[in-house]
Short mmCIF file of C-alpha atoms in Angstrom, two decimals:
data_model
loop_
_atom_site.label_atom_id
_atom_site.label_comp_id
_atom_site.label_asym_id
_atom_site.label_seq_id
_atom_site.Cartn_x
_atom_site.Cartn_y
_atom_site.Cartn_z
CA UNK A 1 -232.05 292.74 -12.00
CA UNK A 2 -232.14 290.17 -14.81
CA UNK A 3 -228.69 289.77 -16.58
CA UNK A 4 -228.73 289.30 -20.40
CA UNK A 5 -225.47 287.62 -22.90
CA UNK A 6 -225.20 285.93 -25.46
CA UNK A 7 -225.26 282.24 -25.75
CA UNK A 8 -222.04 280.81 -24.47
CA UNK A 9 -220.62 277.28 -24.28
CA UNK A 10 -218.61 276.69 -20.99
CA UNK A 11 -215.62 274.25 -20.97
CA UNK A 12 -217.04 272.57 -17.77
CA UNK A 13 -218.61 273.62 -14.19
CA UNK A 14 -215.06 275.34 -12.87
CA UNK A 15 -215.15 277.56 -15.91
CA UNK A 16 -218.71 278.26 -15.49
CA UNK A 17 -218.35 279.04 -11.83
CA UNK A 18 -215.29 281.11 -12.53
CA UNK A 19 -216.91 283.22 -15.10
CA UNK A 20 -220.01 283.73 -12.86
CA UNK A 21 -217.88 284.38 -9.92
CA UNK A 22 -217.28 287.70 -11.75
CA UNK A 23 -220.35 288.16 -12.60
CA UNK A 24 -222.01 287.93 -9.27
CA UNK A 25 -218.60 289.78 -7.22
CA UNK A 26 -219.81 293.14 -9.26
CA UNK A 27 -223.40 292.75 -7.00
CA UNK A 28 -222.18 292.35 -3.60
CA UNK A 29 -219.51 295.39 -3.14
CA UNK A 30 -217.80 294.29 0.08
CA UNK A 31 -218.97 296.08 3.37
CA UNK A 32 -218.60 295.68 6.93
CA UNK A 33 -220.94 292.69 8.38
CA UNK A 34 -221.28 289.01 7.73
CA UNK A 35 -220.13 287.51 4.81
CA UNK A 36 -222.13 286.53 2.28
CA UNK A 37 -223.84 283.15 2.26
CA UNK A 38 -223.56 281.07 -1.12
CA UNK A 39 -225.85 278.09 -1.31
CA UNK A 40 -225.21 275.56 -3.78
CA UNK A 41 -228.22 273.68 -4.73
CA UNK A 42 -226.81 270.08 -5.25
CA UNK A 43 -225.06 268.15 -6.93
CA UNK A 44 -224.14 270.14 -10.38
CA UNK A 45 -224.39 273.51 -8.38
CA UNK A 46 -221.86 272.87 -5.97
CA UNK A 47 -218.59 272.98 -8.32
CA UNK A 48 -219.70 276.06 -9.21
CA UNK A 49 -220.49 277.57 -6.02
CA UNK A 50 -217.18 276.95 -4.73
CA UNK A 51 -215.86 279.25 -7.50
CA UNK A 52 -218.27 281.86 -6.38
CA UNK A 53 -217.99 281.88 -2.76
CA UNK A 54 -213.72 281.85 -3.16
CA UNK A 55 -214.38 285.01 -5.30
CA UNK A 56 -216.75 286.65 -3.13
CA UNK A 57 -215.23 286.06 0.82
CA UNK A 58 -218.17 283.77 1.36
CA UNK A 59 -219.34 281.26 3.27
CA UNK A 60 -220.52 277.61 1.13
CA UNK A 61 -223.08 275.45 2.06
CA UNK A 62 -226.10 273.59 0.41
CA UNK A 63 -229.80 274.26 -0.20
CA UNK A 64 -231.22 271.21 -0.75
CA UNK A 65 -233.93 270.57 -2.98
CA UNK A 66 -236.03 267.80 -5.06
CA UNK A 67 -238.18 268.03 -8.03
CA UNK A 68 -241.75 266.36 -7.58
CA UNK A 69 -242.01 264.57 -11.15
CA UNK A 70 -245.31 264.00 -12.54
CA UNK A 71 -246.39 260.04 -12.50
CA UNK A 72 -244.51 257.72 -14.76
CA UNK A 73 -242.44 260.91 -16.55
CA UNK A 74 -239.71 261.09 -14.16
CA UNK A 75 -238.03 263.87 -16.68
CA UNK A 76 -241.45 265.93 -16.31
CA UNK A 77 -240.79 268.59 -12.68
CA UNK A 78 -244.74 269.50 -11.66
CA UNK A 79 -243.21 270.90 -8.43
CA UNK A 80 -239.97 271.18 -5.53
CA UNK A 81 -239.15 270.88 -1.98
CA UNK A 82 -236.44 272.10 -0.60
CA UNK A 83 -235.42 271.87 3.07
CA UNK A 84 -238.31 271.48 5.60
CA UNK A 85 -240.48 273.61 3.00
CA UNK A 86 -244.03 273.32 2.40
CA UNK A 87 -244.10 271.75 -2.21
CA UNK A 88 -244.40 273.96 -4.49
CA UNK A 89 -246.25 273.55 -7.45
CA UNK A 90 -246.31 274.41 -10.89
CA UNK A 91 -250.25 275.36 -10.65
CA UNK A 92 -250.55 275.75 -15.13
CA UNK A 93 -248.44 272.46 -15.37
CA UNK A 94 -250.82 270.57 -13.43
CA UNK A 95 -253.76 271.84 -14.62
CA UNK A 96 -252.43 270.61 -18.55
CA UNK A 97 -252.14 267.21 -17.01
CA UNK A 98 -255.88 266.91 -15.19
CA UNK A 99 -253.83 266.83 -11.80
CA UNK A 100 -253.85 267.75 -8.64
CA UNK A 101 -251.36 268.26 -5.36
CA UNK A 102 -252.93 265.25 -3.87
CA UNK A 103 -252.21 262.88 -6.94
CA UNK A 104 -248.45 263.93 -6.19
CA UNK A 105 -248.54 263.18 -2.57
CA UNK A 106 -246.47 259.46 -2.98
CA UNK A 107 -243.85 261.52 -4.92
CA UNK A 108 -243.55 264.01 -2.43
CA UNK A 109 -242.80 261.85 0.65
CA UNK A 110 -240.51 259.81 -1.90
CA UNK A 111 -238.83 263.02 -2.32
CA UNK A 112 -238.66 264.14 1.20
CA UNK A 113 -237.02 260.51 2.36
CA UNK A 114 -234.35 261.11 -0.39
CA UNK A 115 -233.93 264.92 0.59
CA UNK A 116 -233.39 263.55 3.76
CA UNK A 117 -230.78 261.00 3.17
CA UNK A 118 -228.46 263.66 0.70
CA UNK A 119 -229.27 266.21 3.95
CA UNK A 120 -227.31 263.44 5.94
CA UNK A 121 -224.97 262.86 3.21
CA UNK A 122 -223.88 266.58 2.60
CA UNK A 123 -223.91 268.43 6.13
CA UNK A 124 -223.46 265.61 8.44
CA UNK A 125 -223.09 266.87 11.94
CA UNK A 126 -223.30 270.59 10.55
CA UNK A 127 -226.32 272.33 11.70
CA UNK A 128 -228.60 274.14 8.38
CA UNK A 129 -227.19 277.66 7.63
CA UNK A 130 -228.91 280.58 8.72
CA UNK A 131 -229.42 283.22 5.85
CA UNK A 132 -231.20 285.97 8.28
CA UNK A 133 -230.33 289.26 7.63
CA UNK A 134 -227.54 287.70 5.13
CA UNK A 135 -226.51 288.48 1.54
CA UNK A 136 -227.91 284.59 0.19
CA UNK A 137 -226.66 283.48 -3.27
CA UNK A 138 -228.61 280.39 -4.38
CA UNK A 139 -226.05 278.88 -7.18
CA UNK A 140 -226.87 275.80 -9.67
CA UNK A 141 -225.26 275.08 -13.06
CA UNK A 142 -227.96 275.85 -14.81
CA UNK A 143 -231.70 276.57 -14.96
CA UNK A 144 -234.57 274.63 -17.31
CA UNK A 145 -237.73 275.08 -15.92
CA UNK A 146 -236.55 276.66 -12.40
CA UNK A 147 -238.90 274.23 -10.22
CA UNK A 148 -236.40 273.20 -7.93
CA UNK A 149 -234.83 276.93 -7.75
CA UNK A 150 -238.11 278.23 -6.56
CA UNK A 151 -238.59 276.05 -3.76
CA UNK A 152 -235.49 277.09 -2.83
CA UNK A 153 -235.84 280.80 -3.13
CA UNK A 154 -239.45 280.25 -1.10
CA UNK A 155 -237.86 278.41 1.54
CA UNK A 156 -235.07 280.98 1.90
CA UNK A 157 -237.23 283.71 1.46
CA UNK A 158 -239.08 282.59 4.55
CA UNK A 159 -236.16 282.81 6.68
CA UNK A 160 -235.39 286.66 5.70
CA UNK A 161 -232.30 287.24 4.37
CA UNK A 162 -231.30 290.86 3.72
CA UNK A 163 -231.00 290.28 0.10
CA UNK A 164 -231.48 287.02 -2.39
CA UNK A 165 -230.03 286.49 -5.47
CA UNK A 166 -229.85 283.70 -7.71
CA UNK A 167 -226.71 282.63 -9.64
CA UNK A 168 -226.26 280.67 -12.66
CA UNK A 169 -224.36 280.35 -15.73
CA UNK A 170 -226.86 279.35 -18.57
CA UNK A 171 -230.96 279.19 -18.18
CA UNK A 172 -233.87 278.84 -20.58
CA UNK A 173 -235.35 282.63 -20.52
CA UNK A 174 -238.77 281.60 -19.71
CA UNK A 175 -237.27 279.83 -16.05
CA UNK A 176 -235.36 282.94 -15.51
CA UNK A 177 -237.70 285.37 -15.92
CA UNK A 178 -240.77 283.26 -14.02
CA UNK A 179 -238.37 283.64 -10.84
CA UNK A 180 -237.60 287.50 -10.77
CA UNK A 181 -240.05 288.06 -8.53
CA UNK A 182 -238.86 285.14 -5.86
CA UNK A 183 -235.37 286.66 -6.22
CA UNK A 184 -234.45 290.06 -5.67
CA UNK A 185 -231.45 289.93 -8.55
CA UNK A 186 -231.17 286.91 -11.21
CA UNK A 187 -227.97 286.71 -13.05
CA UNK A 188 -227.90 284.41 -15.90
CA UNK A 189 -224.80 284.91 -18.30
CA UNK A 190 -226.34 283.13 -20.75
CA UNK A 191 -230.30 282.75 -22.05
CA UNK A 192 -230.09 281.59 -25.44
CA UNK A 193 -232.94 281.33 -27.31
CA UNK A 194 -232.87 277.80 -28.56
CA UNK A 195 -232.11 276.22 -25.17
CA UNK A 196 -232.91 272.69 -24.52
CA UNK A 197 -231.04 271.15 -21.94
CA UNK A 198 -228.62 272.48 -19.23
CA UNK A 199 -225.91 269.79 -20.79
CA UNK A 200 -226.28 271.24 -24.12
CA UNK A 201 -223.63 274.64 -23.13
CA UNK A 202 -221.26 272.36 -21.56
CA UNK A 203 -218.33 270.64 -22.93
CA UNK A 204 -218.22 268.70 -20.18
CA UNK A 205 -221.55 267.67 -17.96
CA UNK A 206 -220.07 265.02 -15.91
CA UNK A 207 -222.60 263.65 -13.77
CA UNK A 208 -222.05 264.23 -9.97
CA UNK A 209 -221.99 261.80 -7.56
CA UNK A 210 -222.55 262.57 -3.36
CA UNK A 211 -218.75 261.70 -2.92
CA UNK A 212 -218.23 264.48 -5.42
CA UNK A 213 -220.33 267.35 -3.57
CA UNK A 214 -219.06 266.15 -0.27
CA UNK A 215 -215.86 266.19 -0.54
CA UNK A 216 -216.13 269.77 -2.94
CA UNK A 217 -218.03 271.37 0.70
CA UNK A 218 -214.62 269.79 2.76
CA UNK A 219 -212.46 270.84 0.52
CA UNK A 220 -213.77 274.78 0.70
CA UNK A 221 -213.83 274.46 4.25
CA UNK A 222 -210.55 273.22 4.88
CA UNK A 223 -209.15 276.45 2.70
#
């Protein structure tokens, strides 16, 4: 299912997660069996996550993933990891820039050494969570070209949960709908048209640091 509004402006990440909180309660009807698991993909996701999984009964944790930029245009995402998962590539994108996965191979294992440090950071002793057979939600603050949300869905799809959905306030409508088929549900309260940056439908963007998404995971648990 892909979930169409008009544009809206949120007031910051709470009211964003609050509003999709709603949004994503009316798709998982409670029923007997485990509660569902929320994953946050970090940092910006995680303040809205928290939001969700309060609203829904379910458990919060982290997906973590990194955008592979292409050389010299940090801004540019050719590709993701996200976990222990294989890259994934944005095949077109690389083409339009005479590339190749093997030109990207220094960003990758930069990207898997800094994966591994926030992995560190963010679960400490906790072991990864185990989305088998599991209601997932994969939650961010917003979607641009989706690169890091696919790796994400791929990895999770791997590990067969009973159903994946992915969460997020505002997205450019190209991202959303290049991930339907990775997800089996895709709400996004907002698509506008003329989208340009995630930032852009927030009052306030605040940039995260790990102190921030740490102590937002305690904080849920200790509730």
């Amino acid at each position: 299912m892909v979930r169409d509004a008009p544009a809206l402006i949120f007031e910051n990440r709470d009211d964003a997660g609050r509003q999709l909180a709603d949004a994503v309660a009316a798709q998982l009807p409670r029923h007997p069996g485990p509660a569902p698991l929320v994953l946050a993909l970090p940092r910006g996701g995680v303040p809205v996550a928290v939001h969700v999984a309060a609203r829904v009964g379910g458990e919060l944790d982290v997906v973590i993933a990194r955008k592979i930029a292409a050389p010299g245009r940090p801004e540019y995402g050719l590709g993701a990891i996200a976990e222990d998962g294989p890259p994934v590539f944005d095949e077109p994108a690389l083409a339009a820039l005479g590339l190749t996965p093997s030109d990207l191979t220094p960003a990758v294992v930069e990207e898997r050494a800094e994966l591994a440090r926030r992995t560190r950071e963010y679960r400490a002793d906790r072991p990864t969570p185990d989305p088998t057979a599991r209601e997932v939600v994969v939650v961010d603050d917003g979607l641009a070209t989706g690169v890091t949300a696919r790796a994400a869905l791929r990895w999770l799809r791997g590990r067969h949960p009973a159903r994946l959905i992915l969460a997020v306030p505002v997205c450019a409508p190209p991202a959303r709908d290049a991930l339907t088929g990775d997800a089996d549900a895709v709400i996004c309260l907002s698509a506008p048209a003329e989208f340009r940056a995630v930032g852009q439908w927030y009052h306030d963007f605040t940039q995260l640091t790990d102190f921030d998404v740490a102590r937002a995971l305690r904080g849920f648990a200790a509730t």
